[in-house]
PDB file of C-alpha atoms in Angstrom:
ATOM      1  CA  MET A   1      -0.455 -23.279 -20.782  1.00 46.00           C
ATOM      2  CA  GLY A   2      -3.867 -24.053 -19.135  1.00 56.00           C
ATOM      3  CA  ARG A   3      -5.391 -21.912 -16.606  1.00 69.00           C
ATOM      4  CA  SER A   4      -5.044 -22.666 -13.098  1.00 89.00           C
ATOM      5  CA  ILE A   5      -7.669 -24.603 -10.953  1.00 90.00           C
ATOM      6  CA  CYS A   6      -8.373 -21.207  -9.082  1.00 89.00           C
ATOM      7  CA  ASP A   7      -9.018 -19.505 -12.201  1.00 90.00           C
ATOM      8  CA  GLU A   8     -11.231 -22.337 -13.210  1.00 90.00           C
ATOM      9  CA  LEU A   9     -13.306 -22.056 -10.259  1.00 89.00           C
ATOM     10  CA  ASN A  10     -13.117 -18.461  -9.928  1.00 88.00           C
ATOM     11  CA  LEU A  11     -11.400 -18.685  -6.633  1.00 88.00           C
ATOM     12  CA  SER A  12      -8.550 -16.741  -5.064  1.00 87.00           C
ATOM     13  CA  PRO A  13      -5.137 -18.550  -4.842  1.00 87.00           C
ATOM     14  CA  GLN A  14      -4.481 -16.733  -1.247  1.00 87.00           C
ATOM     15  CA  PRO A  15      -5.565 -18.966   1.475  1.00 85.00           C
ATOM     16  CA  GLY A  16      -8.730 -18.076   3.531  1.00 86.00           C
ATOM     17  CA  THR A  17      -9.946 -15.224   1.015  1.00 87.00           C
ATOM     18  CA  ASP A  18     -12.868 -17.083  -0.413  1.00 90.00           C
ATOM     19  CA  VAL A  19     -13.692 -18.721   3.134  1.00 91.00           C
ATOM     20  CA  GLU A  20     -14.168 -15.175   4.291  1.00 88.00           C
ATOM     21  CA  ARG A  21     -16.039 -14.168   1.440  1.00 88.00           C
ATOM     22  CA  TRP A  22     -18.637 -17.223   1.942  1.00 90.00           C
ATOM     23  CA  ALA A  23     -18.713 -16.701   5.823  1.00 94.00           C
ATOM     24  CA  GLY A  24     -19.820 -12.991   5.205  1.00 92.00           C
ATOM     25  CA  THR A  25     -22.390 -14.176   2.600  1.00 92.00           C
ATOM     26  CA  LEU A  26     -23.697 -16.879   4.940  1.00 94.00           C
ATOM     27  CA  ASP A  27     -23.816 -14.506   7.709  1.00 93.00           C
ATOM     28  CA  PHE A  28     -25.754 -12.111   5.859  1.00 90.00           C
ATOM     29  CA  ALA A  29     -28.331 -14.916   4.598  1.00 89.00           C
ATOM     30  CA  TYR A  30     -28.687 -16.130   8.129  1.00 87.00           C
ATOM     31  CA  ARG A  31     -29.530 -12.708   9.377  1.00 84.00           C
ATOM     32  CA  GLN A  32     -31.945 -12.202   6.584  1.00 81.00           C
ATOM     33  CA  LEU A  33     -33.678 -15.595   7.169  1.00 79.00           C
ATOM     34  CA  ALA A  34     -33.807 -15.031  11.216  1.00 79.00           C
ATOM     35  CA  ALA A  35     -35.355 -11.554  10.410  1.00 76.00           C
ATOM     36  CA  GLY A  36     -37.586 -12.873   8.028  1.00 73.00           C
ATOM     37  CA  LEU A  37     -39.069 -15.680  10.571  1.00 72.00           C
ATOM     38  CA  SER A  38     -39.452 -13.412  13.327  1.00 68.00           C
ATOM     39  CA  GLY A  39     -41.100 -10.653  11.393  1.00 63.00           C
ATOM     40  CA  GLU A  40     -38.891  -8.316  12.449  1.00 62.00           C
ATOM     41  CA  ASP A  41     -39.493  -5.478   9.955  1.00 60.00           C
ATOM     42  CA  ASP A  42     -43.235  -5.158  11.194  1.00 61.00           C
ATOM     43  CA  GLY A  43     -43.690  -7.651  13.866  1.00 56.00           C
ATOM     44  CA  ARG A  44     -45.391 -10.214  11.870  1.00 66.00           C
ATOM     45  CA  ASN A  45     -44.749 -12.908   9.294  1.00 65.00           C
ATOM     46  CA  GLU A  46     -47.706 -13.913   7.228  1.00 71.00           C
ATOM     47  CA  TRP A  47     -45.743 -16.838   5.362  1.00 71.00           C
ATOM     48  CA  VAL A  48     -44.212 -18.765   8.471  1.00 68.00           C
ATOM     49  CA  ARG A  49     -46.207 -19.804  11.615  1.00 67.00           C
ATOM     50  CA  LEU A  50     -44.423 -21.548  14.173  1.00 64.00           C
ATOM     51  CA  ALA A  51     -46.854 -23.558  16.497  1.00 70.00           C
ATOM     52  CA  ARG A  52     -46.438 -25.610  19.532  1.00 75.00           C
ATOM     53  CA  ARG A  53     -48.307 -29.194  19.705  1.00 77.00           C
TER      54      ARG A  53
END
């Protein structure tokens, strides 16, 4: 018998499990982006400059 679609896609067969994992990954990435844009670590960011026109 063939593998299940969940096995093929490396997903959990339990509803919501992968959504929670992805939400955590997305939240972590968002927080890293926000900290990087704000220069949170040392108060400045040499790579990105936001300017008003």
